[in-house]
mmCIF file of C-alpha atoms in Angstrom:
data_model
loop_
_atom_site.group_PDB
_atom_site.id
_atom_site.type_symbol
_atom_site.label_atom_id
_atom_site.label_comp_id
_atom_site.label_asym_id
_atom_site.label_seq_id
_atom_site.Cartn_x
_atom_site.Cartn_y
_atom_site.Cartn_z
ATOM 1 C CA UNK A 205 -65.347 -5.328 47.008
ATOM 2 C CA UNK A 206 -63.826 -8.370 48.528
ATOM 3 C CA UNK A 207 -61.780 -8.089 51.528
ATOM 4 C CA UNK A 208 -58.887 -10.212 52.668
ATOM 5 C CA UNK A 209 -57.745 -10.826 56.002
ATOM 6 C CA UNK A 210 -53.885 -10.879 56.687
ATOM 7 C CA UNK A 211 -51.917 -11.829 59.879
ATOM 8 C CA UNK A 212 -48.969 -9.297 60.150
ATOM 9 C CA UNK A 213 -46.548 -10.626 63.025
ATOM 10 C CA UNK A 214 -44.619 -7.620 64.429
ATOM 11 C CA UNK A 215 -41.382 -7.462 66.664
ATOM 12 C CA UNK A 216 -41.703 -4.114 68.681
ATOM 13 C CA UNK A 217 -38.059 -3.780 69.291
ATOM 14 C CA UNK A 218 -36.660 -0.675 70.921
ATOM 15 C CA UNK A 219 -34.053 -0.237 68.191
ATOM 16 C CA UNK A 220 -35.913 -1.695 65.114
ATOM 17 C CA UNK A 221 -39.478 -2.733 64.175
ATOM 18 C CA UNK A 222 -39.535 -5.871 62.221
ATOM 19 C CA UNK A 223 -41.915 -7.751 60.169
ATOM 20 C CA UNK A 224 -41.692 -10.743 57.732
ATOM 21 C CA UNK A 225 -40.500 -8.681 55.071
ATOM 22 C CA UNK A 226 -39.494 -5.280 56.433
ATOM 23 C CA UNK A 227 -37.030 -4.001 59.069
ATOM 24 C CA UNK A 228 -36.897 -0.205 59.901
ATOM 25 C CA UNK A 229 -35.641 1.916 62.825
ATOM 26 C CA UNK A 230 -38.167 2.546 65.533
ATOM 27 C CA UNK A 231 -38.188 6.176 65.043
ATOM 28 C CA UNK A 232 -40.435 8.790 63.412
ATOM 29 C CA UNK A 233 -41.183 12.549 63.230
ATOM 30 C CA UNK A 234 -44.513 13.910 63.689
ATOM 31 C CA UNK A 235 -45.728 17.273 61.913
ATOM 32 C CA UNK A 236 -48.951 19.224 60.690
ATOM 33 C CA UNK A 237 -47.907 19.302 56.784
ATOM 34 C CA UNK A 238 -47.313 16.543 54.598
ATOM 35 C CA UNK A 239 -43.571 15.578 54.332
ATOM 36 C CA UNK A 240 -42.276 16.659 50.962
ATOM 37 C CA UNK A 241 -40.001 13.659 50.442
ATOM 38 C CA UNK A 242 -40.220 9.950 51.685
ATOM 39 C CA UNK A 243 -42.799 7.808 52.878
ATOM 40 C CA UNK A 244 -45.239 8.800 55.536
ATOM 41 C CA UNK A 245 -48.511 8.115 57.401
ATOM 42 C CA UNK A 246 -51.479 10.479 57.884
ATOM 43 C CA UNK A 247 -53.281 9.610 61.125
ATOM 44 C CA UNK A 248 -55.813 11.332 63.049
ATOM 45 C CA UNK A 249 -55.157 14.559 61.336
ATOM 46 C CA UNK A 250 -51.267 14.473 61.862
ATOM 47 C CA UNK A 251 -48.465 13.392 59.457
ATOM 48 C CA UNK A 252 -45.853 10.934 60.358
ATOM 49 C CA UNK A 253 -42.487 10.167 58.694
ATOM 50 C CA UNK A 254 -39.885 7.452 59.581
ATOM 51 C CA UNK A 255 -36.462 8.375 60.688
ATOM 52 C CA UNK A 256 -33.171 6.837 61.394
ATOM 53 C CA UNK A 257 -33.144 8.528 64.894
ATOM 54 C CA UNK A 258 -34.825 5.846 67.359
ATOM 55 C CA UNK A 259 -37.069 6.798 70.019
ATOM 56 C CA UNK A 260 -35.785 6.509 73.718
ATOM 57 C CA UNK A 261 -35.873 3.223 75.214
ATOM 58 C CA UNK A 262 -39.259 2.132 76.548
ATOM 59 C CA UNK A 263 -39.743 -0.832 78.786
ATOM 60 C CA UNK A 264 -43.446 -0.564 78.690
ATOM 61 C CA UNK A 265 -44.500 0.262 75.005
ATOM 62 C CA UNK A 266 -48.075 1.020 75.736
ATOM 63 C CA UNK A 267 -47.541 4.203 77.811
ATOM 64 C CA UNK A 268 -48.202 6.158 75.005
ATOM 65 C CA UNK A 269 -48.914 6.180 71.226
ATOM 66 C CA UNK A 270 -45.524 6.173 69.642
ATOM 67 C CA UNK A 271 -45.350 2.248 69.149
ATOM 68 C CA UNK A 272 -48.876 2.263 67.938
ATOM 69 C CA UNK A 273 -47.911 4.734 65.270
ATOM 70 C CA UNK A 274 -44.897 2.406 64.487
ATOM 71 C CA UNK A 275 -47.342 -0.602 64.308
ATOM 72 C CA UNK A 276 -49.392 1.317 61.626
ATOM 73 C CA UNK A 277 -46.284 1.748 59.432
ATOM 74 C CA UNK A 278 -45.400 -1.898 59.940
ATOM 75 C CA UNK A 279 -48.902 -3.053 59.016
ATOM 76 C CA UNK A 280 -49.055 -0.680 55.941
ATOM 77 C CA UNK A 281 -45.587 -1.816 54.705
ATOM 78 C CA UNK A 282 -46.478 -5.567 55.108
ATOM 79 C CA UNK A 283 -50.056 -5.031 53.352
ATOM 80 C CA UNK A 284 -48.400 -3.328 50.622
ATOM 81 C CA UNK A 285 -45.955 -6.045 50.136
ATOM 82 C CA UNK A 286 -48.411 -8.773 50.328
ATOM 83 C CA UNK A 287 -50.680 -6.691 47.947
ATOM 84 C CA UNK A 288 -47.923 -6.615 45.479
ATOM 85 C CA UNK A 289 -47.432 -10.370 45.701
ATOM 86 C CA UNK A 290 -51.050 -11.038 45.101
ATOM 87 C CA UNK A 291 -51.036 -8.896 42.001
ATOM 88 C CA UNK A 292 -48.014 -10.825 40.685
ATOM 89 C CA UNK A 293 -49.861 -14.056 41.113
ATOM 90 C CA UNK A 294 -53.089 -12.499 39.562
ATOM 91 C CA UNK A 295 -50.925 -11.524 36.622
ATOM 92 C CA UNK A 296 -49.398 -14.952 36.106
ATOM 93 C CA UNK A 297 -52.768 -16.671 36.392
ATOM 94 C CA UNK A 298 -54.702 -14.261 33.836
ATOM 95 C CA UNK A 299 -51.956 -13.557 31.376
ATOM 96 C CA UNK A 300 -52.137 -16.524 29.200
ATOM 97 C CA UNK A 301 -56.094 -16.114 28.892
ATOM 98 C CA UNK A 302 -55.525 -12.390 28.138
ATOM 99 C CA UNK A 303 -53.046 -13.153 25.481
ATOM 100 C CA UNK A 304 -55.331 -15.774 23.860
ATOM 101 C CA UNK A 305 -58.110 -13.241 23.496
ATOM 102 C CA UNK A 306 -55.737 -10.493 22.234
ATOM 103 C CA UNK A 307 -54.691 -12.924 19.591
ATOM 104 C CA UNK A 308 -58.253 -13.612 18.779
ATOM 105 C CA UNK A 309 -59.253 -9.942 18.355
ATOM 106 C CA UNK A 310 -55.958 -9.007 16.605
ATOM 107 C CA UNK A 311 -56.399 -12.039 14.001
ATOM 108 C CA UNK A 312 -60.066 -10.910 13.236
ATOM 109 C CA UNK A 313 -59.135 -7.030 12.698
ATOM 110 C CA UNK A 314 -56.356 -8.116 10.481
ATOM 111 C CA UNK A 315 -58.613 -10.386 8.408
ATOM 112 C CA UNK A 316 -61.335 -7.860 8.154
ATOM 113 C CA UNK A 317 -58.638 -5.088 7.046
ATOM 114 C CA UNK A 318 -57.157 -7.554 4.645
ATOM 115 C CA UNK A 319 -60.599 -8.246 3.090
ATOM 116 C CA UNK A 320 -61.330 -4.560 2.711
ATOM 117 C CA UNK A 321 -57.892 -3.913 1.365
ATOM 118 C CA UNK A 322 -58.528 -6.813 -1.473
ATOM 119 C CA UNK A 323 -62.015 -5.205 -2.348
ATOM 120 C CA UNK A 324 -61.219 -1.572 -2.223
ATOM 121 C CA UNK A 325 -58.328 -0.614 -4.208
ATOM 122 C CA UNK A 326 -58.243 3.018 -3.865
ATOM 123 C CA UNK A 327 -56.709 4.043 -0.426
ATOM 124 C CA UNK A 328 -59.144 6.691 0.438
ATOM 125 C CA UNK A 329 -62.164 4.115 -0.114
ATOM 126 C CA UNK A 330 -60.196 1.582 2.098
ATOM 127 C CA UNK A 331 -59.505 4.002 4.860
ATOM 128 C CA UNK A 332 -62.995 5.281 5.033
ATOM 129 C CA UNK A 333 -64.450 1.750 4.865
ATOM 130 C CA UNK A 334 -62.024 0.395 7.713
ATOM 131 C CA UNK A 335 -62.835 3.631 9.723
ATOM 132 C CA UNK A 336 -66.712 3.128 9.420
ATOM 133 C CA UNK A 337 -66.194 -0.554 10.395
ATOM 134 C CA UNK A 338 -63.968 0.362 13.263
ATOM 135 C CA UNK A 339 -66.313 2.923 14.557
ATOM 136 C CA UNK A 340 -69.612 0.907 14.296
ATOM 137 C CA UNK A 341 -67.845 -2.101 15.824
ATOM 138 C CA UNK A 342 -66.115 -0.313 18.706
ATOM 139 C CA UNK A 343 -68.443 2.563 19.806
ATOM 140 C CA UNK A 344 -71.624 0.403 20.831
ATOM 141 C CA UNK A 345 -69.404 -2.163 22.226
ATOM 142 C CA UNK A 346 -67.557 0.106 24.472
ATOM 143 C CA UNK A 347 -70.653 1.903 25.521
ATOM 144 C CA UNK A 348 -72.569 -1.101 26.410
ATOM 145 C CA UNK A 349 -69.676 -2.925 28.045
ATOM 146 C CA UNK A 350 -68.430 -0.167 30.330
ATOM 147 C CA UNK A 351 -71.249 2.329 30.862
ATOM 148 C CA UNK A 352 -74.960 2.464 31.906
ATOM 149 C CA UNK A 353 -75.903 2.865 28.154
ATOM 150 C CA UNK A 354 -77.346 -0.361 27.059
ATOM 151 C CA UNK A 355 -78.578 -1.597 23.591
ATOM 152 C CA UNK A 356 -81.065 -4.389 23.336
ATOM 153 C CA UNK A 357 -79.487 -5.768 20.123
ATOM 154 C CA UNK A 358 -75.646 -5.703 21.374
ATOM 155 C CA UNK A 359 -75.881 -9.427 22.086
ATOM 156 C CA UNK A 360 -76.130 -9.859 18.329
ATOM 157 C CA UNK A 361 -72.937 -7.775 17.846
ATOM 158 C CA UNK A 362 -70.036 -10.231 17.001
ATOM 159 C CA UNK A 363 -67.393 -7.957 18.520
ATOM 160 C CA UNK A 364 -69.437 -7.460 21.481
ATOM 161 C CA UNK A 365 -68.482 -11.090 22.624
ATOM 162 C CA UNK A 366 -65.072 -10.775 21.604
ATOM 163 C CA UNK A 367 -64.525 -7.678 23.552
ATOM 164 C CA UNK A 368 -66.363 -9.193 26.735
ATOM 165 C CA UNK A 369 -64.128 -12.302 26.161
ATOM 166 C CA UNK A 370 -61.014 -10.180 26.522
ATOM 167 C CA UNK A 371 -62.569 -8.214 29.557
ATOM 168 C CA UNK A 372 -63.459 -11.497 31.367
ATOM 169 C CA UNK A 373 -60.188 -12.924 30.863
ATOM 170 C CA UNK A 374 -58.533 -9.867 32.343
ATOM 171 C CA UNK A 375 -60.686 -10.245 35.393
ATOM 172 C CA UNK A 376 -60.360 -13.940 35.645
ATOM 173 C CA UNK A 377 -64.034 -14.677 34.839
ATOM 174 C CA UNK A 378 -64.587 -18.053 33.166
ATOM 175 C CA UNK A 379 -65.165 -17.736 29.478
ATOM 176 C CA UNK A 380 -67.787 -20.064 27.953
ATOM 177 C CA UNK A 381 -66.416 -22.779 25.486
ATOM 178 C CA UNK A 382 -69.227 -21.982 23.279
ATOM 179 C CA UNK A 383 -67.427 -18.351 22.682
ATOM 180 C CA UNK A 384 -64.254 -20.270 21.777
ATOM 181 C CA UNK A 385 -65.870 -22.519 19.181
ATOM 182 C CA UNK A 386 -67.953 -19.297 17.770
ATOM 183 C CA UNK A 387 -64.520 -17.299 17.590
ATOM 184 C CA UNK A 388 -62.888 -20.226 15.739
ATOM 185 C CA UNK A 389 -65.715 -20.272 13.310
ATOM 186 C CA UNK A 390 -65.734 -16.554 12.723
ATOM 187 C CA UNK A 391 -61.889 -16.652 12.012
ATOM 188 C CA UNK A 392 -62.517 -19.485 9.599
ATOM 189 C CA UNK A 393 -65.192 -17.761 7.754
ATOM 190 C CA UNK A 394 -63.150 -14.421 7.504
ATOM 191 C CA UNK A 395 -60.123 -16.644 6.286
ATOM 192 C CA UNK A 396 -62.441 -18.137 3.524
ATOM 193 C CA UNK A 397 -63.772 -14.582 2.549
ATOM 194 C CA UNK A 398 -60.224 -13.172 2.246
ATOM 195 C CA UNK A 399 -59.130 -16.323 0.401
ATOM 196 C CA UNK A 400 -61.950 -15.932 -1.950
ATOM 197 C CA UNK A 401 -61.237 -12.261 -2.609
ATOM 198 C CA UNK A 402 -57.613 -13.008 -3.218
ATOM 199 C CA UNK A 403 -58.088 -15.552 -5.831
ATOM 200 C CA UNK A 404 -60.746 -13.319 -7.271
ATOM 201 C CA UNK A 405 -57.974 -10.597 -7.518
ATOM 202 C CA UNK A 406 -55.537 -13.187 -8.919
ATOM 203 C CA UNK A 407 -57.916 -14.223 -11.531
ATOM 204 C CA UNK A 408 -58.283 -10.549 -12.765
ATOM 205 C CA UNK A 409 -54.492 -10.281 -13.047
ATOM 206 C CA UNK A 410 -54.241 -13.433 -14.956
#
């Protein structure tokens, strides 16, 4: 896990606590039970919830832990805000790559489905064949990519590389250019197979 240091400037006002993105009243209530509503903080076995009733004026805010608790609230709020901003930035960065991988996978599955539909006229045969293909394509790939179960032959499975391309795109991992070349080649071969099957059926009708 990677940790990131952040700087949180805080103004400890007697009326309001202020950070870069948040302003809230310098007051809280303390209890033994978790509050049923609203934001709260758990610290050292106690629960704290913010309130609009500010604490009495304090010239020296280090005399007790009250402003320390308010500081924890401020840090938590600011960290949450910065984390949300980081997620938005990450989403904008990976979204194009994820959409590209999704398009590749969808196009391949559509071509495979169309090929099966052209070869198998009976709906039950088509459904069974497509289900078998989907199971054998998806099950070993999912197990190898997401669990401790590994298959020595999985690297020869074409859909394994498609799934890993989608997974790597989501996590921002660089995808090899060779993968894209292979994906385009696979799509072209599937298209040619579908085209051949289509013309074969047209020939039968003619």
